[in-house]
mmCIF file of C-alpha atoms and ligand atoms in Angstrom:
data_model
loop_
_atom_site.group_PDB
_atom_site.id
_atom_site.type_symbol
_atom_site.label_atom_id
_atom_site.label_comp_id
_atom_site.label_asym_id
_atom_site.label_seq_id
_atom_site.Cartn_x
_atom_site.Cartn_y
_atom_site.Cartn_z
ATOM 1 C CA ASP S 1 -13.441 -23.420 -0.527
ATOM 2 C CA PRO S 2 -11.206 -22.231 -3.298
ATOM 3 C CA GLU S 3 -13.826 -19.581 -5.014
ATOM 4 C CA ASP S 4 -13.576 -17.012 -1.959
ATOM 5 C CA MET S 5 -9.808 -17.097 -2.802
ATOM 6 C CA ILE S 6 -8.968 -14.115 -5.475
ATOM 7 C CA SER S 7 -5.320 -13.925 -6.882
ATOM 8 C CA ILE S 8 -3.230 -10.459 -6.029
ATOM 9 C CA THR S 9 -0.020 -10.055 -7.114
ATOM 10 C CA PHE S 10 2.334 -7.658 -5.839
ATOM 11 C CA VAL S 11 4.860 -5.712 -8.095
ATOM 12 C CA GLY S 12 7.781 -3.942 -6.191
ATOM 13 C CA LYS S 13 9.863 -1.346 -6.272
ATOM 14 C CA ASP S 14 12.554 -3.186 -7.971
ATOM 15 C CA GLY S 15 9.698 -5.097 -10.433
ATOM 16 C CA GLU S 16 9.823 -8.293 -8.233
ATOM 17 C CA GLU S 17 6.602 -9.761 -8.676
ATOM 18 C CA LYS S 18 4.959 -11.839 -5.523
ATOM 19 C CA ASP S 19 1.476 -13.974 -6.296
ATOM 20 C CA ILE S 20 -0.877 -14.307 -3.273
ATOM 21 C CA LYS S 21 -3.731 -15.175 -2.442
ATOM 22 C CA VAL S 22 -6.373 -13.282 -0.842
ATOM 23 C CA PRO S 23 -9.501 -14.102 1.135
ATOM 24 C CA VAL S 24 -12.844 -12.095 -0.115
ATOM 25 C CA GLY S 25 -13.572 -9.800 2.951
ATOM 26 C CA MET S 26 -9.774 -8.768 3.672
ATOM 27 C CA SER S 27 -7.844 -5.516 2.730
ATOM 28 C CA MET S 28 -4.995 -5.272 0.666
ATOM 29 C CA LEU S 29 -3.303 -4.311 3.361
ATOM 30 C CA GLU S 30 -4.406 -7.218 5.441
ATOM 31 C CA ALA S 31 -3.093 -9.198 2.481
ATOM 32 C CA ALA S 32 0.005 -8.139 2.196
ATOM 33 C CA HIS S 33 1.161 -7.941 5.467
ATOM 34 C CA GLU S 34 0.364 -11.941 6.063
ATOM 35 C CA ASN S 35 2.584 -12.495 3.296
ATOM 36 C CA ASP S 36 5.593 -10.861 4.213
ATOM 37 C CA ILE S 37 5.024 -7.766 1.452
ATOM 38 C CA GLU S 38 5.996 -4.992 2.744
ATOM 39 C CA LEU S 39 4.417 -1.662 1.158
ATOM 40 C CA GLU S 40 6.110 1.630 1.154
ATOM 41 C CA GLY S 41 5.419 3.543 4.343
ATOM 42 C CA LYS S 42 8.497 3.947 6.205
ATOM 43 C CA ALA S 43 9.413 7.618 7.012
ATOM 44 C CA TRP S 44 12.701 6.879 7.445
ATOM 45 C CA LYS S 45 15.079 3.861 7.192
ATOM 46 C CA ILE S 46 15.988 2.248 10.396
ATOM 47 C CA PRO S 47 17.562 -0.949 10.851
ATOM 48 C CA PRO S 48 14.135 -2.693 10.968
ATOM 49 C CA ALA S 49 13.664 -5.367 14.132
ATOM 50 C CA PRO S 50 10.748 -7.277 14.072
ATOM 51 C CA SER S 51 9.924 -5.657 17.692
ATOM 52 C CA PHE S 52 9.860 -1.830 16.093
ATOM 53 C CA TYR S 53 7.058 -2.732 13.826
ATOM 54 C CA HIS S 54 3.801 -0.522 14.495
ATOM 55 C CA SER S 55 5.837 1.421 16.734
ATOM 56 C CA ASP S 56 5.564 4.944 16.158
ATOM 57 C CA ILE S 57 8.280 6.703 17.125
ATOM 58 C CA PHE S 58 11.308 4.560 19.321
ATOM 59 C CA LEU S 59 14.247 6.254 20.584
ATOM 60 C CA CYS S 60 17.389 5.238 18.092
ATOM 61 C CA SER S 61 20.898 3.954 19.408
ATOM 62 C CA SER S 62 22.752 6.946 18.307
ATOM 63 C CA LEU S 63 19.946 8.620 21.106
ATOM 64 C CA ILE S 64 18.498 10.916 17.893
ATOM 65 C CA LEU S 65 14.478 10.187 18.744
ATOM 66 C CA CYS S 66 13.859 8.866 15.602
ATOM 67 C CA PHE S 67 9.969 8.457 13.601
ATOM 68 C CA TYR S 68 9.202 5.261 12.356
ATOM 69 C CA VAL S 69 6.183 4.538 10.477
ATOM 70 C CA THR S 70 5.561 1.379 9.342
ATOM 71 C CA ALA S 71 3.120 -0.373 6.598
ATOM 72 C CA GLY S 72 -0.988 0.655 7.779
ATOM 73 C CA ALA S 73 0.354 2.426 10.682
ATOM 74 C CA CYS S 74 -2.951 4.122 11.262
ATOM 75 C CA GLU S 75 -4.155 0.007 10.729
ATOM 76 C CA GLY S 76 -6.918 1.129 8.011
ATOM 77 C CA SER S 77 -8.533 3.962 10.142
ATOM 78 C CA LEU S 78 -7.497 6.449 6.598
ATOM 79 C CA ALA S 79 -4.810 8.309 9.106
ATOM 80 C CA CYS S 80 -1.545 7.714 7.716
ATOM 81 C CA SER S 81 -1.178 7.235 3.471
ATOM 82 C CA THR S 82 1.445 4.238 4.563
ATOM 83 C CA CYS S 83 -0.091 1.707 2.551
ATOM 84 C CA HIS S 84 -0.677 3.678 -0.486
ATOM 85 C CA VAL S 85 -0.798 0.680 -3.580
ATOM 86 C CA ILE S 86 -0.803 1.869 -7.280
ATOM 87 C CA VAL S 87 -3.199 -0.509 -9.457
ATOM 88 C CA MET S 88 -1.275 -1.391 -12.319
ATOM 89 C CA ASP S 89 -4.488 -1.870 -14.264
ATOM 90 C CA MET S 90 -7.217 0.979 -14.939
ATOM 91 C CA GLU S 91 -9.661 -2.077 -15.809
ATOM 92 C CA TYR S 92 -8.981 -3.238 -12.126
ATOM 93 C CA PHE S 93 -8.902 0.246 -10.655
ATOM 94 C CA ASN S 94 -12.805 1.138 -12.194
ATOM 95 C CA LYS S 95 -14.274 -2.278 -10.741
ATOM 96 C CA LEU S 96 -12.945 -0.546 -7.076
ATOM 97 C CA GLU S 97 -14.996 1.255 -5.290
ATOM 98 C CA ASP S 98 -14.920 4.416 -4.980
ATOM 99 C CA PRO S 99 -12.633 6.451 -2.365
ATOM 100 C CA ALA S 100 -13.944 8.338 0.350
ATOM 101 C CA ASP S 101 -13.148 11.507 0.774
ATOM 102 C CA GLU S 102 -10.724 10.858 4.135
ATOM 103 C CA GLU S 103 -9.249 8.291 1.584
ATOM 104 C CA ASN S 104 -8.861 10.821 -0.758
ATOM 105 C CA ASP S 105 -7.190 13.795 1.583
ATOM 106 C CA MET S 106 -4.675 11.130 3.150
ATOM 107 C CA LEU S 107 -3.906 9.693 -0.847
ATOM 108 C CA ASP S 108 -2.767 13.513 -1.269
ATOM 109 C CA LEU S 109 -0.133 13.547 1.315
ATOM 110 C CA ALA S 110 1.006 10.218 -0.138
ATOM 111 C CA PHE S 111 4.812 10.138 -1.712
ATOM 112 C CA GLY S 112 4.192 9.200 -5.638
ATOM 113 C CA LEU S 113 0.746 9.256 -6.026
ATOM 114 C CA THR S 114 -0.796 8.229 -9.705
ATOM 115 C CA GLU S 115 -3.940 8.447 -11.102
ATOM 116 C CA THR S 116 -4.639 4.844 -10.066
ATOM 117 C CA SER S 117 -3.387 5.283 -6.815
ATOM 118 C CA ARG S 118 -5.680 4.190 -3.570
ATOM 119 C CA LEU S 119 -4.990 3.087 0.040
ATOM 120 C CA GLY S 120 -4.461 -0.374 0.571
ATOM 121 C CA CYS S 121 -6.511 -0.924 3.458
ATOM 122 C CA GLN S 122 -9.461 0.786 1.797
ATOM 123 C CA VAL S 123 -9.191 -2.359 -1.436
ATOM 124 C CA ILE S 124 -11.119 -5.353 -0.311
ATOM 125 C CA ALA S 125 -10.760 -8.496 -1.838
ATOM 126 C CA LYS S 126 -13.556 -9.295 -4.457
ATOM 127 C CA PRO S 127 -14.399 -11.842 -7.146
ATOM 128 C CA GLU S 128 -14.396 -9.183 -9.834
ATOM 129 C CA LEU S 129 -10.485 -8.327 -8.735
ATOM 130 C CA ASP S 130 -9.062 -11.724 -8.984
ATOM 131 C CA GLY S 131 -5.995 -11.023 -11.288
ATOM 132 C CA MET S 132 -5.475 -7.341 -10.131
ATOM 133 C CA ARG S 133 -1.930 -5.896 -10.090
ATOM 134 C CA LEU S 134 -0.952 -3.249 -7.730
ATOM 135 C CA ALA S 135 2.616 -1.653 -7.420
ATOM 136 C CA ILE S 136 5.283 -0.566 -4.229
ATOM 137 C CA PRO S 137 5.313 2.893 -4.723
ATOM 138 C CA ALA S 138 8.648 4.348 -4.057
ATOM 139 C CA ALA S 139 8.812 6.272 -1.157
ATOM 140 C CA THR S 140 9.962 9.122 -3.575
ATOM 141 C CA ARG S 141 7.913 11.466 -5.733
ATOM 142 C CA ASN S 142 10.326 10.351 -8.709
ATOM 143 C CA PHE S 143 8.560 7.532 -9.002
ATOM 144 C CA ALA S 144 7.327 6.751 -12.936
ATOM 145 C CA VAL S 145 6.058 3.500 -14.151
ATOM 146 C CA ASP S 146 5.631 3.210 -17.788
ATOM 147 C CA GLY S 147 1.722 4.164 -18.042
ATOM 148 C CA TYR S 148 1.052 6.169 -15.010
ATOM 149 C CA ILE S 149 0.445 9.653 -15.056
ATOM 150 C CA PRO S 150 2.265 11.497 -11.309
ATOM 151 C CA LYS S 151 -0.671 13.292 -10.347
ATOM 152 C CA PRO S 152 0.463 16.928 -9.978
ATOM 153 C CA HIS S 153 0.278 17.942 -6.166
HETATM 154 FE FE1 LIG K 201 -3.011 4.033 7.497
HETATM 155 FE FE2 LIG K 201 -4.394 2.728 5.264
HETATM 156 S S1 LIG K 201 -3.346 1.753 7.131
HETATM 157 S S2 LIG K 201 -4.389 5.135 5.739
#
């Protein structure tokens, strides 16, 4: 039933947009994964290989122990903040459930925090969110997009 699907647009760091359909009840983290959209959230860039996906620690070829934290590293248990997304319109931001204290605590650790930041694993698709646009933050504290107020740490 198409009424159980909503449209969501992910806007990448380079401004490229990807429109996807998300079933009601699914988190934005899951929706991004299902559509091959990478949320930022890597601690260090290492040549990506599918088998490394979701592994937190592995040995690089240089024999330096590296941490590789991918988006959704904690699988939605509010322990990583790698699933950080920025709701681009306040109108939609206000339709979201209020964040739990745990989410706010994790968001404080996220790079590029803004006033409309949320954790993607905690944003669940519902009919009122049809048309929502989510920006994927860059892994830098200098991230700035017109209209966003970076939240001071
Ligand atoms: Fe870890 Fe969302 S996936 S906090």
